[in-house]
Every structure is written in structure tokens, then in C-alpha cells.
């Protein structure tokens, strides 16, 4: 039986992903109809479609640019990135996304400003979901990494203003439904996001480049110089050897045979060497052996790995697992962080000590590749904690209203909803995420495992810090800023590529707002 062609294998994989999404959504609809007590069935079905569509496009745009550094650096393939996304994105959303979800679902709309009906909130959130998803689909098609947070908040603002216009005759202003102080705080974070991402990335990669990459390059040049001198010596000796008398040749050859038996031993004494060849060769090999070739890999890399591991572990403990109420004290968490850091330092140091007579560049790339996989997982967790809320937050508000008929009712987000949206997110990455991966991974700056690791570590730090404060920042802006920070250090930042990206950033909020206004009036006209 002949193996499947690549095209046939790809079709099977695509079919498997499509069936997984359809099956998960089908089960969720079956569960959700009962959960909402069959209230407003058509609205629930449409809301589910809009919410899943939004999660799908978050996967195509936001998760794609999140993993662009890993794929662009060659550390992860797209299927491997999918596995990391599936596990850590959903885990971050479930464990650490609560505060941001609450901000998205109720922090933008002032529910008490005007006499709003329960279904009005449903229309606001449904309009925002569809409008944001349509804008993200367009941006993804163009290969532009934009902010899902900008998109969903723009959608909420647009539909809220539309409702405000309809209700403003009842003693209030059309703008009262929007909490503008919240918008102001969020906008300020958008400005800071790329700046902070770039600054942290610039600082970290400057250290990495100076103390590891440049040091290794210097060692490579010294090794190349020694090898060139060694080759020159061997060629010169060979020419001189051919000119010797036969008796002298025989004695020199016999001496070389005896020297060869002791030359490679660690305790070889140069004074014991008999042949002219090995006595002349010894200074060249001694010069190479005396070079501290692996100094950077045995000093800086273990400490950088240790710090990265401790930072990501602290994110998990203090932001993620704290929501599970495990009852661990500050001392316990601190000891766990220190143990993880010590283990990573020890493992990295021991591996570096085993490096002998290996290509230093390949060894460096290998070590940073492992580190980047770890930081990719940490960034995935951070991203899930923030940006899946852009789909599940509005949808959770819709489900609460449909289930209870009360605007103010809130309930914990059902795990099956998180899982369904997580599956949609990963499927979106698979089907439509490749263009944005190319833009972030290769278009903004040239990335390698070391620079990709630094960009992800910097972005994860900024994103998770914002998540701890419950502020829905743009992970897209942070990561793009981090990649440009790498480009500034290397002098290869593609500012021309930033022009369409920057324009898309500016257009995102008003575009989503206008789309949301149109969708809102259609929904209210049909179901209102």
C-alpha cells in the first residue's frame, strides 16, 4: 500500500480539525440549550456561532502572531505550535483569565446609565463578537497582526453607542452607556504595550548578544585563526618532510608513531615528544585547548535559563494556580520557584559541561531552542489568560442573560464553554494563521532561537504583569514591540513593514465600532 501524498495527508489533517470543531460545537449547543433553559433558542444559536467565529479568528491572528517568533526562528513547527497552543492557551484562560474576562464582559458597559432591557445587552455583545471577528478575518487575510482586544472593545463601544442613541431620549446621553474612564485606562495601556515590550526585549537581548552571541563569535574567530595556523604548519612540515633524507625520514616516522600514542592523553608532557612534527603541532593544539570556548554557555546561559524559569513559574503560581485556592503560602510558592530555578540552572549547566569538541554555534542554538520552547509555553499561558477572554467574556454575559433574564446576573464560566472556544482558537490557528506567523516571525526582523527566546520572554513578562492587574492589554502590540526591540539591537528592524501594521492598529477600533453599529441595528430590528 502506497503512502499518502503530502496533499492527501494535509486534506486528512484539515478534515480532522474541521470535524473536531464541528463535534465540539455540536456538543456545546446540545449542552447550552439545556443550560439556558431553551430561552431565546435562536439568539443562543447565533451567539454561539458568533462567539466560536470570534475564537476561531483570535486563533488565526492573535495566537498566530504569538507563536510567530517560535515558528519563524525554526524552533517549533506549526503542528508543534498547535500542541503548545492547545494545552497552554486553554490552561491560561481557565486558570488565569478570570479578572480580564470580568473586565471585558462588564467593565466597558455602564449597565445602570440608561433603562436598558436584558436583551439589549445580548445585542451589544453579539454585535461586538461578530464585528470584531469580521475585522480580524480581514486583517488575518492581509497578514496583519492586529489586536483582538482593540477589536472586541471597539465592537462593544460601537454597539453601546448605537443603543445609547436609541435610549437617549429617556433623560440620558447617548454616550452614558460607555465607561469612558475605563476606555482611557485601556488606551493608555495600548500606547505603553509596544514601548514596554520593545524596551524589555531590547534590554534582555542586548545582554544576550553581548555576553553570549558576540562572545561565541569571538571564540569562533579565534578558533578559525588557530586552525588556519595549524593547517599552514602542517603544509609547511609536509613540504619539509619530503626533502629529508630517507634515514632521517625513517627516524622521524618512528618518533611520530611513538608520539601518537601519548599525544592525545590529558597528561601528555611536551618534553616527552620526540618527533619534530608533534613538537611543532603541540603549541597550536594547546592554544585551542586553553581558549574558554564554552564559558558563556556555562555561565550566562544557565543563569538566564534559571531567571526565565523562575519568572514563568511565578506567573503560574501567583496568577494562575492562585485561582484554584490551593492554600499555598507565600513561603511555599517562593520555595517552589527557587527549586524550579535551581533545577533549570543545574540541568543547563550540566549539559553545557558535557560539550566537548562540538560546534559552539550549533550548541548555542540547541540550548536556546530548548529555552524558547519553555518560554513559548509560558507566553501561551499568558496569552490565554488575556485574549481568549475577548471571545468568552462577551459570550458569558450573553449566556447569563439568556439563562436568567437578568442583566446583573453573573455565573462562573462553564468549563465546556472554555474548552469549546479553546478548540475553535486552535483550529483557527491551523487554518488561517500562517500569513500572520510569517509576518511576525520573519517580516519584522530576522529571528533565531536566541532572539526568539528573548522576544517571547519579554512579551510574556509584560503580558502577565498586565493580567495580574486585570487590565486587557494588547499582547499583539507587546510582541510586535518585542520583535522590533530585537531588530533594533541587530540593526535589521523592518520599519517599512510597520507602516501597514501601524495603520491597521489605528483603524482597528473605529472599524470594529462601525461594523458593530450596523450589526446591532440588524439584530435589534430582527429580534427586538
Short mmCIF file of C-alpha atoms in Angstrom, two decimals:
data_model
loop_
_atom_site.label_atom_id
_atom_site.label_comp_id
_atom_site.label_asym_id
_atom_site.label_seq_id
_atom_site.Cartn_x
_atom_site.Cartn_y
_atom_site.Cartn_z
CA UNK A 1 0.00 0.00 0.00
CA UNK A 2 1.48 3.31 -1.11
CA UNK A 3 1.81 6.09 1.48
CA UNK A 4 -0.42 9.13 1.13
CA UNK A 5 0.91 12.09 -0.80
CA UNK A 6 1.59 15.30 1.18
CA UNK A 7 -1.55 16.87 -0.28
CA UNK A 8 -3.68 13.88 0.73
CA UNK A 9 -2.19 13.88 4.24
CA UNK A 10 -2.92 17.60 4.56
CA UNK A 11 -6.52 17.05 3.49
CA UNK A 12 -6.92 14.39 6.16
CA UNK A 13 -5.48 16.68 8.83
CA UNK A 14 -7.71 19.54 7.72
CA UNK A 15 -10.72 17.24 7.84
CA UNK A 16 -9.79 16.05 11.31
CA UNK A 17 -9.55 19.63 12.62
CA UNK A 18 -12.84 20.59 10.98
CA UNK A 19 -14.61 17.56 12.44
CA UNK A 20 -13.13 18.26 15.88
CA UNK A 21 -14.51 21.81 15.79
CA UNK A 22 -17.92 20.75 14.48
CA UNK A 23 -18.19 17.96 17.05
CA UNK A 24 -17.17 20.22 19.94
CA UNK A 25 -19.58 22.97 18.89
CA UNK A 26 -22.35 20.43 18.40
CA UNK A 27 -21.89 19.07 21.89
CA UNK A 28 -21.75 22.60 23.33
CA UNK A 29 -25.01 23.56 21.59
CA UNK A 30 -26.66 20.43 22.99
CA UNK A 31 -25.38 21.30 26.48
CA UNK A 32 -26.01 25.03 26.17
CA UNK A 33 -29.66 24.74 25.18
CA UNK A 34 -30.36 22.98 28.44
CA UNK A 35 -28.12 25.39 30.38
CA UNK A 36 -30.05 28.40 29.06
CA UNK A 37 -33.35 26.55 29.64
CA UNK A 38 -34.23 26.87 25.94
CA UNK A 39 -34.76 30.61 26.36
CA UNK A 40 -34.39 32.51 23.08
CA UNK A 41 -33.08 29.47 21.24
CA UNK A 42 -32.34 31.29 18.00
CA UNK A 43 -30.38 34.00 19.80
CA UNK A 44 -28.37 31.37 21.65
CA UNK A 45 -27.52 29.56 18.41
CA UNK A 46 -26.48 32.81 16.71
CA UNK A 47 -24.48 33.91 19.75
CA UNK A 48 -22.67 30.56 19.79
CA UNK A 49 -21.87 30.94 16.10
CA UNK A 50 -20.56 34.48 16.61
CA UNK A 51 -18.55 33.52 19.70
CA UNK A 52 -16.94 30.48 18.09
CA UNK A 53 -16.23 32.54 14.97
CA UNK A 54 -14.51 35.14 17.15
CA UNK A 55 -12.40 32.49 18.93
CA UNK A 56 -11.51 31.00 15.53
CA UNK A 57 -10.22 34.38 14.35
CA UNK A 58 -8.34 35.01 17.59
CA UNK A 59 -6.51 31.78 16.80
CA UNK A 60 -5.85 32.88 13.24
CA UNK A 61 -4.49 36.30 14.16
CA UNK A 62 -3.51 36.65 17.78
CA UNK A 63 -2.29 33.14 18.56
CA UNK A 64 -0.55 33.09 15.18
CA UNK A 65 1.46 36.19 15.98
CA UNK A 66 2.14 34.87 19.48
CA UNK A 67 3.77 31.75 18.07
CA UNK A 68 5.30 33.54 15.08
CA UNK A 69 8.59 34.00 16.92
CA UNK A 70 8.89 30.28 17.66
CA UNK A 71 7.95 29.20 14.14
CA UNK A 72 9.95 31.98 12.49
CA UNK A 73 13.06 31.05 14.48
CA UNK A 74 12.69 27.43 13.42
CA UNK A 75 12.26 26.25 17.00
CA UNK A 76 8.72 24.96 16.55
CA UNK A 77 6.86 23.72 13.52
CA UNK A 78 3.23 24.73 13.03
CA UNK A 79 1.94 21.35 14.32
CA UNK A 80 4.18 21.62 17.38
CA UNK A 81 2.97 25.18 17.97
CA UNK A 82 -0.57 23.83 17.79
CA UNK A 83 0.13 21.35 20.57
CA UNK A 84 1.59 24.08 22.80
CA UNK A 85 -1.35 26.34 21.99
CA UNK A 86 -3.91 23.64 22.70
CA UNK A 87 -2.53 22.91 26.17
CA UNK A 88 -1.24 26.22 27.46
CA UNK A 89 -3.62 28.70 25.81
CA UNK A 90 -6.68 26.96 27.22
CA UNK A 91 -4.97 26.39 30.58
CA UNK A 92 -4.12 30.09 30.83
CA UNK A 93 -7.69 31.05 30.01
CA UNK A 94 -9.24 28.67 32.53
CA UNK A 95 -6.77 29.23 35.36
CA UNK A 96 -5.75 32.85 34.97
CA UNK A 97 -8.28 34.58 32.75
CA UNK A 98 -10.93 35.41 35.32
CA UNK A 99 -10.03 39.03 36.04
CA UNK A 100 -9.64 40.06 32.41
CA UNK A 101 -12.82 38.21 31.46
CA UNK A 102 -14.69 40.20 34.08
CA UNK A 103 -13.27 43.44 32.66
CA UNK A 104 -14.35 42.57 29.12
CA UNK A 105 -17.84 41.35 29.98
CA UNK A 106 -18.94 44.11 32.36
CA UNK A 107 -16.18 46.69 32.67
CA UNK A 108 -16.90 48.56 29.45
CA UNK A 109 -20.70 48.94 29.53
CA UNK A 110 -22.37 51.02 32.26
CA UNK A 111 -25.42 48.84 32.87
CA UNK A 112 -27.19 51.40 35.07
CA UNK A 113 -26.73 54.52 32.96
CA UNK A 114 -29.90 54.12 30.89
CA UNK A 115 -33.05 51.98 31.16
CA UNK A 116 -31.62 49.00 29.28
CA UNK A 117 -33.58 45.82 28.65
CA UNK A 118 -31.85 42.44 29.21
CA UNK A 119 -31.87 41.61 25.50
CA UNK A 120 -30.17 44.93 24.75
CA UNK A 121 -27.05 43.66 26.50
CA UNK A 122 -27.28 40.48 24.43
CA UNK A 123 -27.44 42.53 21.22
CA UNK A 124 -24.47 44.65 22.32
CA UNK A 125 -22.27 41.63 22.96
CA UNK A 126 -23.41 39.68 19.89
CA UNK A 127 -22.75 42.69 17.67
CA UNK A 128 -19.31 43.17 19.19
CA UNK A 129 -18.40 39.50 18.68
CA UNK A 130 -19.39 39.41 15.01
CA UNK A 131 -17.90 42.81 14.18
CA UNK A 132 -14.59 42.00 15.87
CA UNK A 133 -14.45 38.59 14.19
CA UNK A 134 -15.06 40.05 10.73
CA UNK A 135 -12.34 42.66 11.18
CA UNK A 136 -9.89 40.04 12.45
CA UNK A 137 -10.65 37.80 9.49
CA UNK A 138 -9.86 40.66 7.10
CA UNK A 139 -6.62 41.55 8.92
CA UNK A 140 -5.53 37.92 9.02
CA UNK A 141 -6.17 37.56 5.29
CA UNK A 142 -3.84 40.54 4.77
CA UNK A 143 -1.24 39.04 7.12
CA UNK A 144 -1.53 41.94 9.57
CA UNK A 145 -1.17 41.25 13.31
CA UNK A 146 -3.83 43.39 15.00
CA UNK A 147 -5.24 43.44 18.50
CA UNK A 148 -8.20 41.25 19.34
CA UNK A 149 -8.58 43.37 22.45
CA UNK A 150 -8.88 46.53 20.35
CA UNK A 151 -11.36 44.73 18.13
CA UNK A 152 -13.74 43.46 20.81
CA UNK A 153 -13.67 46.68 22.84
CA UNK A 154 -14.24 48.71 19.68
CA UNK A 155 -17.21 46.47 18.92
CA UNK A 156 -18.63 46.89 22.42
CA UNK A 157 -18.20 50.67 22.27
CA UNK A 158 -19.88 50.87 18.85
CA UNK A 159 -22.94 48.81 19.75
CA UNK A 160 -23.24 50.56 23.13
CA UNK A 161 -23.26 53.94 21.43
CA UNK A 162 -25.88 52.68 18.99
CA UNK A 163 -28.11 51.61 21.88
CA UNK A 164 -27.37 54.90 23.64
CA UNK A 165 -28.71 56.81 20.65
CA UNK A 166 -31.95 54.82 20.83
CA UNK A 167 -32.35 55.31 24.58
CA UNK A 168 -31.02 58.85 24.95
CA UNK A 169 -34.49 60.38 24.86
CA UNK A 170 -35.18 58.93 28.31
CA UNK A 171 -33.18 61.51 30.22
CA UNK A 172 -29.65 60.44 29.43
CA UNK A 173 -26.89 60.97 26.88
CA UNK A 174 -26.04 58.54 24.07
CA UNK A 175 -22.50 58.25 25.47
CA UNK A 176 -23.56 57.33 29.02
CA UNK A 177 -23.53 53.59 28.37
CA UNK A 178 -19.76 53.54 27.85
CA UNK A 179 -17.41 53.74 30.83
CA UNK A 180 -15.03 56.21 29.22
CA UNK A 181 -12.66 56.23 32.19
CA UNK A 182 -12.12 52.52 31.58
CA UNK A 183 -11.52 53.17 27.89
CA UNK A 184 -8.97 55.86 28.77
CA UNK A 185 -7.05 53.49 31.04
CA UNK A 186 -7.10 50.81 28.37
CA UNK A 187 -5.96 53.21 25.63
CA UNK A 188 -3.02 54.31 27.76
CA UNK A 189 -2.03 50.66 28.16
CA UNK A 190 -2.17 50.24 24.38
CA UNK A 191 0.39 53.03 23.99
CA UNK A 192 2.60 51.54 26.66
CA UNK A 193 2.32 47.96 25.37
CA UNK A 194 4.72 48.12 22.39
CA UNK A 195 7.04 50.51 24.21
CA UNK A 196 7.34 48.22 27.23
CA UNK A 197 7.64 45.12 25.07
CA UNK A 198 10.36 46.75 22.99
CA UNK A 199 12.23 48.16 25.98
CA UNK A 200 12.30 44.89 27.92
CA UNK A 201 13.23 42.93 24.80
CA UNK A 202 15.96 45.43 23.85
CA UNK A 203 17.48 45.24 27.33
CA UNK A 204 17.39 41.45 27.57
CA UNK A 205 18.68 40.79 24.06
CA UNK A 206 21.46 43.34 24.48
CA UNK A 207 22.70 41.27 27.41
CA UNK A 208 22.32 38.02 25.49
CA UNK A 209 24.05 39.37 22.39
CA UNK A 210 26.97 40.97 24.22
CA UNK A 211 27.69 38.24 26.73
CA UNK A 212 26.78 35.12 24.73
CA UNK A 213 26.41 35.59 20.98
CA UNK A 214 29.21 38.12 20.46
CA UNK A 215 31.44 36.19 22.86
CA UNK A 216 30.83 32.97 20.93
CA UNK A 217 31.53 34.75 17.64
CA UNK A 218 34.83 35.96 19.06
CA UNK A 219 35.69 32.41 20.11
CA UNK A 220 34.80 31.11 16.65
CA UNK A 221 37.15 33.65 15.05
CA UNK A 222 39.99 32.69 17.40
CA UNK A 223 39.39 29.00 16.69
CA UNK A 224 39.39 29.69 12.94
CA UNK A 225 42.69 31.59 13.27
CA UNK A 226 44.27 28.74 15.20
CA UNK A 227 43.01 26.20 12.66
CA UNK A 228 44.44 28.27 9.80
CA UNK A 229 47.84 28.48 11.50
CA UNK A 230 47.70 24.77 12.26
CA UNK A 231 46.95 23.95 8.63
CA UNK A 232 49.75 26.25 7.49
CA UNK A 233 52.15 24.46 9.83
CA UNK A 234 51.07 21.02 8.58
CA UNK A 235 51.50 22.03 4.93
CA UNK A 236 54.92 23.51 5.63
CA UNK A 237 56.01 20.45 7.59
CA UNK A 238 54.81 18.14 4.80
CA UNK A 239 56.93 20.01 2.25
CA UNK A 240 59.95 19.95 4.55
CA UNK A 241 59.43 16.26 5.30
CA UNK A 242 59.56 15.34 1.60
CA UNK A 243 63.01 16.94 1.35
CA UNK A 244 64.52 14.84 4.18
CA UNK A 245 66.97 12.01 3.59
CA UNK A 246 65.42 8.52 3.75
CA UNK A 247 67.23 7.69 7.01
CA UNK A 248 66.01 10.88 8.65
CA UNK A 249 62.50 10.21 7.35
CA UNK A 250 62.53 6.74 8.90
CA UNK A 251 63.68 8.05 12.29
CA UNK A 252 61.10 10.88 12.22
CA UNK A 253 58.33 8.47 11.23
CA UNK A 254 59.20 6.09 14.06
CA UNK A 255 59.22 9.01 16.50
CA UNK A 256 55.85 10.19 15.20
CA UNK A 257 54.37 6.71 15.80
CA UNK A 258 55.59 6.74 19.40
CA UNK A 259 54.34 10.31 19.96
CA UNK A 260 50.92 9.49 18.51
CA UNK A 261 50.34 7.02 21.36
CA UNK A 262 50.75 9.67 24.07
CA UNK A 263 49.81 12.89 22.27
CA UNK A 264 46.05 12.83 22.90
CA UNK A 265 46.35 11.86 26.56
CA UNK A 266 45.37 14.51 29.10
CA UNK A 267 48.70 14.19 30.95
CA UNK A 268 50.84 14.47 27.82
CA UNK A 269 54.17 16.19 28.61
CA UNK A 270 55.51 18.14 25.61
CA UNK A 271 59.06 17.45 26.81
CA UNK A 272 58.48 13.74 26.16
CA UNK A 273 57.65 14.30 22.48
CA UNK A 274 60.39 13.02 20.19
CA UNK A 275 59.20 13.99 16.70
CA UNK A 276 59.62 17.40 15.15
CA UNK A 277 56.05 17.17 13.84
CA UNK A 278 54.31 16.78 17.22
CA UNK A 279 56.60 19.25 18.98
CA UNK A 280 55.57 21.86 16.41
CA UNK A 281 51.91 20.83 16.50
CA UNK A 282 51.62 20.99 20.29
CA UNK A 283 51.56 24.84 20.66
CA UNK A 284 48.68 25.12 18.17
CA UNK A 285 46.55 22.47 19.92
CA UNK A 286 47.49 23.89 23.30
CA UNK A 287 46.35 27.37 22.20
CA UNK A 288 42.95 25.98 21.17
CA UNK A 289 42.58 23.92 24.36
CA UNK A 290 43.36 26.97 26.50
CA UNK A 291 40.54 29.02 24.97
CA UNK A 292 37.48 29.39 27.28
CA UNK A 293 35.23 28.33 24.39
CA UNK A 294 32.19 27.33 26.43
CA UNK A 295 32.48 30.00 29.11
CA UNK A 296 29.31 31.84 28.03
CA UNK A 297 27.30 28.64 27.74
CA UNK A 298 28.42 27.54 31.21
CA UNK A 299 27.94 30.86 32.98
CA UNK A 300 25.42 33.17 31.31
CA UNK A 301 23.07 30.64 29.72
CA UNK A 302 22.32 28.68 32.93
CA UNK A 303 21.56 31.91 34.78
CA UNK A 304 19.35 33.28 32.02
CA UNK A 305 17.52 29.94 31.88
CA UNK A 306 17.15 30.00 35.65
CA UNK A 307 15.68 33.51 35.70
CA UNK A 308 13.30 32.69 32.84
CA UNK A 309 12.11 29.54 34.57
CA UNK A 310 11.57 31.33 37.87
CA UNK A 311 9.66 34.15 36.20
CA UNK A 312 7.32 31.82 34.33
CA UNK A 313 6.83 29.62 37.40
CA UNK A 314 5.92 32.67 39.47
CA UNK A 315 3.35 33.64 36.84
CA UNK A 316 1.77 30.21 37.10
CA UNK A 317 1.73 30.15 40.90
CA UNK A 318 0.75 33.71 41.75
CA UNK A 319 -1.63 34.35 38.88
CA UNK A 320 -2.86 31.00 37.60
CA UNK A 321 -2.96 28.42 40.35
CA UNK A 322 -3.93 31.01 42.95
CA UNK A 323 -7.44 30.95 41.44
CA UNK A 324 -7.70 27.28 42.40
CA UNK A 325 -7.46 28.19 46.11
CA UNK A 326 -4.78 25.59 46.84
CA UNK A 327 -3.96 27.30 50.12
CA UNK A 328 -0.22 27.55 49.43
CA UNK A 329 1.54 30.22 51.45
CA UNK A 330 3.94 32.82 50.10
CA UNK A 331 6.81 30.84 51.59
CA UNK A 332 5.68 27.66 49.83
CA UNK A 333 5.34 29.42 46.48
CA UNK A 334 8.75 31.07 46.91
CA UNK A 335 10.41 27.75 47.70
CA UNK A 336 8.80 26.13 44.65
CA UNK A 337 10.05 28.97 42.44
CA UNK A 338 13.56 28.65 43.85
CA UNK A 339 13.55 24.86 43.39
CA UNK A 340 12.44 25.19 39.76
CA UNK A 341 15.11 27.82 39.14
CA UNK A 342 17.80 25.68 40.80
CA UNK A 343 16.77 22.60 38.79
CA UNK A 344 16.84 24.51 35.48
CA UNK A 345 20.21 26.07 36.30
CA UNK A 346 21.68 22.70 37.25
CA UNK A 347 20.30 20.90 34.19
CA UNK A 348 21.53 23.62 31.82
CA UNK A 349 24.94 23.83 33.49
CA UNK A 350 25.47 20.06 33.42
CA UNK A 351 24.55 19.95 29.73
CA UNK A 352 26.95 22.80 28.97
CA UNK A 353 29.74 20.99 30.86
CA UNK A 354 29.30 17.94 28.61
CA UNK A 355 30.02 19.98 25.47
CA UNK A 356 33.43 18.96 24.13
CA UNK A 357 34.74 19.36 20.61
CA UNK A 358 31.31 20.39 19.39
CA UNK A 359 30.38 23.29 17.16
CA UNK A 360 29.80 26.18 19.53
CA UNK A 361 27.21 27.85 17.28
CA UNK A 362 25.13 24.68 16.98
CA UNK A 363 25.39 24.10 20.73
CA UNK A 364 24.20 27.65 21.42
CA UNK A 365 21.26 27.29 19.04
CA UNK A 366 20.32 23.97 20.62
CA UNK A 367 20.31 25.36 24.16
CA UNK A 368 18.31 28.44 23.19
CA UNK A 369 15.86 26.25 21.26
CA UNK A 370 15.03 24.35 24.43
CA UNK A 371 14.72 27.61 26.32
CA UNK A 372 12.44 29.05 23.65
CA UNK A 373 10.09 26.08 23.85
CA UNK A 374 9.79 26.74 27.58
CA UNK A 375 9.16 30.47 27.14
CA UNK A 376 6.72 29.75 24.29
CA UNK A 377 4.69 27.67 26.72
CA UNK A 378 4.84 30.48 29.28
CA UNK A 379 3.79 33.08 26.74
CA UNK A 380 0.97 30.81 25.58
CA UNK A 381 -0.28 30.64 29.16
CA UNK A 382 -0.02 34.42 29.49
CA UNK A 383 -1.79 34.95 26.17
CA UNK A 384 -4.59 32.56 27.08
CA UNK A 385 -5.06 34.40 30.36
CA UNK A 386 -5.72 37.61 28.45
CA UNK A 387 -7.01 37.15 24.96
CA UNK A 388 -9.39 34.20 24.96
CA UNK A 389 -11.44 36.43 27.24
CA UNK A 390 -12.08 38.59 24.18
CA UNK A 391 -14.39 35.85 22.91
CA UNK A 392 -15.60 34.11 26.05
CA UNK A 393 -16.21 37.31 28.08
CA UNK A 394 -18.99 38.76 25.89
CA UNK A 395 -20.40 35.29 25.28
CA UNK A 396 -20.54 34.56 29.02
CA UNK A 397 -22.55 37.77 29.51
CA UNK A 398 -24.95 36.62 26.76
CA UNK A 399 -25.43 33.21 28.37
CA UNK A 400 -26.09 34.74 31.78
CA UNK A 401 -28.83 37.00 30.38
CA UNK A 402 -30.43 34.23 28.32
CA UNK A 403 -30.39 31.85 31.27
CA UNK A 404 -31.76 34.23 33.92
CA UNK A 405 -33.32 37.14 32.05
CA UNK A 406 -31.39 39.49 34.34
CA UNK A 407 -28.72 41.97 33.22
CA UNK A 408 -26.87 41.88 36.51
CA UNK A 409 -26.70 38.10 36.83
CA UNK A 410 -23.25 36.56 36.62
CA UNK A 411 -22.08 32.99 36.96
CA UNK A 412 -18.75 31.25 36.62
CA UNK A 413 -17.85 30.43 33.05
CA UNK A 414 -18.66 26.75 32.39
CA UNK A 415 -15.57 24.65 31.56
CA UNK A 416 -17.30 23.23 28.48
CA UNK A 417 -17.58 26.77 27.10
CA UNK A 418 -13.87 27.41 27.72
CA UNK A 419 -13.00 24.11 26.06
CA UNK A 420 -15.18 24.79 23.03
CA UNK A 421 -13.69 28.23 22.49
CA UNK A 422 -10.20 26.84 23.07
CA UNK A 423 -10.73 24.25 20.34
CA UNK A 424 -12.01 26.98 17.99
CA UNK A 425 -8.93 29.05 18.78
CA UNK A 426 -6.52 26.23 17.91
CA UNK A 427 -8.44 25.32 14.74
CA UNK A 428 -8.28 28.96 13.66
CA UNK A 429 -4.51 28.95 14.09
CA UNK A 430 -4.27 25.86 11.91
CA UNK A 431 -6.46 27.05 9.05
CA UNK A 432 -5.76 30.78 8.71
CA UNK A 433 -2.78 31.63 10.92
CA UNK A 434 0.14 31.02 8.59
CA UNK A 435 0.24 34.50 7.00
CA UNK A 436 0.47 36.29 10.34
CA UNK A 437 3.08 33.79 11.52
CA UNK A 438 5.20 34.76 8.52
CA UNK A 439 4.76 38.49 9.22
CA UNK A 440 5.75 38.33 12.88
CA UNK A 441 8.28 35.51 12.59
CA UNK A 442 10.14 36.74 9.51
CA UNK A 443 8.79 40.06 8.27
CA UNK A 444 9.56 42.40 11.18
CA UNK A 445 13.07 41.20 11.99
CA UNK A 446 15.25 38.18 11.40
CA UNK A 447 14.85 35.80 14.32
CA UNK A 448 16.88 32.89 15.64
CA UNK A 449 16.26 30.75 18.73
CA UNK A 450 18.21 33.16 20.95
CA UNK A 451 16.35 36.27 19.76
CA UNK A 452 13.02 34.42 19.59
CA UNK A 453 13.52 33.27 23.18
CA UNK A 454 14.24 36.83 24.29
CA UNK A 455 11.20 38.26 22.48
CA UNK A 456 8.87 35.67 24.00
CA UNK A 457 10.32 36.09 27.47
CA UNK A 458 9.98 39.88 27.31
CA UNK A 459 6.44 39.69 25.94
CA UNK A 460 5.35 37.08 28.48
CA UNK A 461 6.66 39.23 31.32
CA UNK A 462 4.75 42.33 30.21
CA UNK A 463 1.54 40.46 29.31
CA UNK A 464 1.37 38.57 32.57
CA UNK A 465 2.10 41.66 34.64
CA UNK A 466 -0.88 43.31 32.96
CA UNK A 467 -3.03 40.24 33.55
CA UNK A 468 -2.24 40.35 37.26
CA UNK A 469 -3.60 43.92 37.30
CA UNK A 470 -6.73 42.81 35.43
CA UNK A 471 -6.05 45.14 32.50
CA UNK A 472 -6.83 43.78 29.00
CA UNK A 473 -3.70 44.93 27.17
CA UNK A 474 -2.82 44.00 23.62
CA UNK A 475 -0.47 41.05 23.53
CA UNK A 476 -0.08 41.76 19.80
CA UNK A 477 1.36 45.21 20.41
CA UNK A 478 3.62 43.87 23.14
CA UNK A 479 5.01 41.06 21.00
CA UNK A 480 5.46 43.24 17.91
CA UNK A 481 7.29 45.74 20.10
CA UNK A 482 9.45 42.94 21.48
CA UNK A 483 10.37 41.72 17.98
CA UNK A 484 11.22 45.28 16.91
CA UNK A 485 13.37 45.57 20.04
CA UNK A 486 15.34 42.58 18.74
CA UNK A 487 15.58 44.27 15.35
CA UNK A 488 16.93 47.45 16.94
CA UNK A 489 19.71 45.51 18.64
CA UNK A 490 20.61 43.66 15.43
CA UNK A 491 20.05 46.67 13.18
CA UNK A 492 17.58 44.83 10.93
CA UNK A 493 14.18 46.08 12.09
CA UNK A 494 11.80 46.27 9.11
CA UNK A 495 10.17 49.65 9.68
CA UNK A 496 8.58 49.52 6.22
CA UNK A 497 6.53 46.53 7.36
CA UNK A 498 5.43 48.53 10.39
CA UNK A 499 3.60 51.09 8.24
CA UNK A 500 0.66 48.85 7.24
CA UNK A 501 0.68 47.24 10.69
CA UNK A 502 0.57 50.63 12.41
CA UNK A 503 -2.24 51.76 10.13
CA UNK A 504 -4.18 48.60 10.93
CA UNK A 505 -3.70 49.28 14.65
CA UNK A 506 -5.15 52.77 14.28
CA UNK A 507 -8.07 51.59 12.12
CA UNK A 508 -8.98 48.56 14.26
CA UNK A 509 -11.09 50.26 16.93
CA UNK A 510 -13.16 52.53 14.64
CA UNK A 511 -13.57 49.76 12.04
CA UNK A 512 -14.87 47.32 14.65
CA UNK A 513 -17.09 50.04 16.11
CA UNK A 514 -18.73 50.87 12.78
CA UNK A 515 -19.27 47.22 11.92
CA UNK A 516 -20.78 46.66 15.35
CA UNK A 517 -23.22 49.55 14.92
CA UNK A 518 -24.51 48.01 11.68
CA UNK A 519 -24.84 44.53 13.20
CA UNK A 520 -26.56 45.92 16.29
CA UNK A 521 -29.31 47.62 14.32
CA UNK A 522 -29.85 44.47 12.24
CA UNK A 523 -30.13 42.25 15.33
CA UNK A 524 -32.40 44.65 17.18
CA UNK A 525 -34.54 45.05 14.11
CA UNK A 526 -35.00 41.28 13.77
CA UNK A 527 -35.21 40.17 17.40
CA UNK A 528 -36.03 43.40 19.26
#
